[in-house]
């Protein structure tokens, strides 16, 4: 299924804040389907990487404690308008996403 | 997430005690772990101490006032609790643990090239302490905040 990813940048606390929203079920693997009593298999994003102009600036490892449609915020020490941002994510079922964006303050 | 799904999630989390045995035997471990660096034993740990030890290889932690956790003290929806961790220390990584969750480790942000800030939304099975651990210059610092989760209440 195609995932939507939104990336937004803004100045916050003197830094450049990057907000990333991915539409993803973040299924824990602990829930069961009410009707069939079958376990719903785990499906969640495990790694996220944020690169600025091709250089990795921040990354995260996520578990099932992160909510559905995860919203992640990082703050970069310096970045200017028009700098290239690339966000990559990968989930536990091998699904990946690569999203290109630009710093727009 | 719809109200119904959320209920199921909460119930599922409460049934977690039973699942602990199965998971301990490796039955529930996410099998298709793709990313080599994803620390699966830390994420599967059942207590904060074990998770911290597994993630950082140490449980020598200093309580720190230099770490701020920003979150609602009372969350109406435990499936989506916004949380921010801030610190002025030079940061290697920030990790977030929810004490009462079946698997306490929510996530870790690696911030060597970035500022001491990480924000996300977490799932909470019930009211719990949320613990932020910051690795700075090879040392571990932590702060905690109690967040109350209202289930079916009027949000007080």
PDB file of C-alpha atoms in Angstrom, chain A residues 10 15 17 19 21 25-34 39 42 44-47 55-77 90-95, chain B residues 1 4-9 11-13 19 28 30 32-35 37-39 43 55 70 79-81 84 86 98 101-103 105-115 117-123:
ATOM      1  CA  UNK A  10      10.148  25.385  10.595  1.00  0.00           C
ATOM      2  CA  UNK A  15      17.056  25.474  15.292  1.00  0.00           C
ATOM      3  CA  UNK A  17      12.885  21.599  13.134  1.00  0.00           C
ATOM      4  CA  UNK A  19       8.642  17.184  11.223  1.00  0.00           C
ATOM      5  CA  UNK A  21       4.531  12.261   9.307  1.00  0.00           C
ATOM      6  CA  UNK A  25      -0.558   1.331  10.750  1.00  0.00           C
ATOM      7  CA  UNK A  26       2.244   0.701  13.298  1.00  0.00           C
ATOM      8  CA  UNK A  27       0.559  -2.598  14.163  1.00  0.00           C
ATOM      9  CA  UNK A  28       1.930  -3.966  17.429  1.00  0.00           C
ATOM     10  CA  UNK A  29       1.494  -7.673  16.841  1.00  0.00           C
ATOM     11  CA  UNK A  30      -0.208  -7.868  20.236  1.00  0.00           C
ATOM     12  CA  UNK A  31      -3.769  -7.293  19.055  1.00  0.00           C
ATOM     13  CA  UNK A  32      -6.208  -9.896  17.806  1.00  0.00           C
ATOM     14  CA  UNK A  33      -8.964  -9.526  15.278  1.00  0.00           C
ATOM     15  CA  UNK A  34     -12.199  -9.419  17.281  1.00  0.00           C
ATOM     16  CA  UNK A  39      -3.438 -12.376  15.795  1.00  0.00           C
ATOM     17  CA  UNK A  42       3.172  -6.856  13.677  1.00  0.00           C
ATOM     18  CA  UNK A  44       5.688  -1.119  12.173  1.00  0.00           C
ATOM     19  CA  UNK A  45       8.428   1.220  11.072  1.00  0.00           C
ATOM     20  CA  UNK A  46      11.783   0.246  12.508  1.00  0.00           C
ATOM     21  CA  UNK A  47      14.253   2.750  11.171  1.00  0.00           C
ATOM     22  CA  UNK A  55      24.625  13.699   4.702  1.00  0.00           C
ATOM     23  CA  UNK A  56      22.830  11.769   7.436  1.00  0.00           C
ATOM     24  CA  UNK A  57      21.957  14.165  10.242  1.00  0.00           C
ATOM     25  CA  UNK A  58      19.637  12.167  12.439  1.00  0.00           C
ATOM     26  CA  UNK A  59      18.160   8.712  12.577  1.00  0.00           C
ATOM     27  CA  UNK A  60      15.814   6.812  14.804  1.00  0.00           C
ATOM     28  CA  UNK A  61      14.956   3.250  15.697  1.00  0.00           C
ATOM     29  CA  UNK A  62      11.299   2.814  16.505  1.00  0.00           C
ATOM     30  CA  UNK A  63       9.305   0.139  18.266  1.00  0.00           C
ATOM     31  CA  UNK A  64       5.645  -0.648  18.738  1.00  0.00           C
ATOM     32  CA  UNK A  65       5.302   2.045  21.384  1.00  0.00           C
ATOM     33  CA  UNK A  66       5.106   4.700  18.679  1.00  0.00           C
ATOM     34  CA  UNK A  67       1.577   5.641  17.697  1.00  0.00           C
ATOM     35  CA  UNK A  68      -0.188   4.912  14.428  1.00  0.00           C
ATOM     36  CA  UNK A  69       0.772   7.349  11.667  1.00  0.00           C
ATOM     37  CA  UNK A  70       3.973   8.278  13.448  1.00  0.00           C
ATOM     38  CA  UNK A  71       4.973  11.896  13.752  1.00  0.00           C
ATOM     39  CA  UNK A  72       8.655  12.448  14.375  1.00  0.00           C
ATOM     40  CA  UNK A  73      10.442  15.689  15.090  1.00  0.00           C
ATOM     41  CA  UNK A  74      14.157  16.397  14.883  1.00  0.00           C
ATOM     42  CA  UNK A  75      16.047  19.664  15.157  1.00  0.00           C
ATOM     43  CA  UNK A  76      19.018  20.375  12.929  1.00  0.00           C
ATOM     44  CA  UNK A  77      21.732  22.728  14.117  1.00  0.00           C
ATOM     45  CA  UNK A  90      11.970   0.882   6.608  1.00  0.00           C
ATOM     46  CA  UNK A  91       9.476  -1.331   8.424  1.00  0.00           C
ATOM     47  CA  UNK A  92       9.638  -4.834   9.866  1.00  0.00           C
ATOM     48  CA  UNK A  93       8.009  -6.345   6.777  1.00  0.00           C
ATOM     49  CA  UNK A  94      10.690  -4.945   4.523  1.00  0.00           C
ATOM     50  CA  UNK A  95       8.619  -2.109   3.150  1.00  0.00           C
TER      51      UNK A  95
ATOM     52  CA  UNK B   1      -7.412   5.538  14.818  1.00  0.00           C
ATOM     53  CA  UNK B   4     -13.036   0.735  18.406  1.00  0.00           C
ATOM     54  CA  UNK B   5      -9.513   0.013  17.280  1.00  0.00           C
ATOM     55  CA  UNK B   6      -8.155   1.873  20.226  1.00  0.00           C
ATOM     56  CA  UNK B   7     -10.149  -0.260  22.638  1.00  0.00           C
ATOM     57  CA  UNK B   8      -8.808  -3.367  21.011  1.00  0.00           C
ATOM     58  CA  UNK B   9      -5.307  -2.050  21.311  1.00  0.00           C
ATOM     59  CA  UNK B  11      -7.252  -4.707  25.666  1.00  0.00           C
ATOM     60  CA  UNK B  12      -4.477  -6.313  23.703  1.00  0.00           C
ATOM     61  CA  UNK B  13      -1.924  -4.542  25.774  1.00  0.00           C
ATOM     62  CA  UNK B  19       1.937 -13.126  25.909  1.00  0.00           C
ATOM     63  CA  UNK B  28       6.433 -13.237  18.967  1.00  0.00           C
ATOM     64  CA  UNK B  30       9.351  -9.825  14.676  1.00  0.00           C
ATOM     65  CA  UNK B  32      11.443 -10.256   9.268  1.00  0.00           C
ATOM     66  CA  UNK B  33      13.880  -7.895  10.925  1.00  0.00           C
ATOM     67  CA  UNK B  34      15.501  -6.235   7.970  1.00  0.00           C
ATOM     68  CA  UNK B  35      17.601  -3.470   9.397  1.00  0.00           C
ATOM     69  CA  UNK B  37      21.075  -2.100  13.337  1.00  0.00           C
ATOM     70  CA  UNK B  38      17.584  -2.409  14.796  1.00  0.00           C
ATOM     71  CA  UNK B  39      18.274  -3.482  18.411  1.00  0.00           C
ATOM     72  CA  UNK B  43      12.759  -3.477  21.876  1.00  0.00           C
ATOM     73  CA  UNK B  55      20.301  -0.799  24.372  1.00  0.00           C
ATOM     74  CA  UNK B  70       7.171  18.035  27.481  1.00  0.00           C
ATOM     75  CA  UNK B  79      -3.010   5.723  21.620  1.00  0.00           C
ATOM     76  CA  UNK B  80      -1.543   9.075  20.711  1.00  0.00           C
ATOM     77  CA  UNK B  81       0.283  10.934  23.424  1.00  0.00           C
ATOM     78  CA  UNK B  84       8.964  16.104  23.345  1.00  0.00           C
ATOM     79  CA  UNK B  86      14.739  18.516  25.037  1.00  0.00           C
ATOM     80  CA  UNK B  98       7.092   3.888  28.824  1.00  0.00           C
ATOM     81  CA  UNK B 101       3.896  -0.761  28.475  1.00  0.00           C
ATOM     82  CA  UNK B 102       4.421  -4.438  27.720  1.00  0.00           C
ATOM     83  CA  UNK B 103       7.512  -3.498  25.778  1.00  0.00           C
ATOM     84  CA  UNK B 105      11.161   0.956  24.711  1.00  0.00           C
ATOM     85  CA  UNK B 106       9.304   3.212  22.297  1.00  0.00           C
ATOM     86  CA  UNK B 107      12.213   4.456  20.256  1.00  0.00           C
ATOM     87  CA  UNK B 108      15.686   5.863  20.108  1.00  0.00           C
ATOM     88  CA  UNK B 109      16.846   8.869  18.132  1.00  0.00           C
ATOM     89  CA  UNK B 110      20.508   9.090  17.119  1.00  0.00           C
ATOM     90  CA  UNK B 111      21.391  12.743  17.100  1.00  0.00           C
ATOM     91  CA  UNK B 112      25.169  13.078  16.863  1.00  0.00           C
ATOM     92  CA  UNK B 113      24.829  15.577  14.032  1.00  0.00           C
ATOM     93  CA  UNK B 114      21.685  17.225  15.289  1.00  0.00           C
ATOM     94  CA  UNK B 115      20.337  19.168  18.215  1.00  0.00           C
ATOM     95  CA  UNK B 117      15.606  17.320  20.623  1.00  0.00           C
ATOM     96  CA  UNK B 118      13.254  14.497  19.736  1.00  0.00           C
ATOM     97  CA  UNK B 119       9.506  14.576  19.484  1.00  0.00           C
ATOM     98  CA  UNK B 120       6.975  11.909  18.656  1.00  0.00           C
ATOM     99  CA  UNK B 121       3.623  10.478  19.662  1.00  0.00           C
ATOM    100  CA  UNK B 122       3.576   7.394  21.828  1.00  0.00           C
ATOM    101  CA  UNK B 123       1.114   4.664  22.685  1.00  0.00           C
TER     102      UNK B 123
END
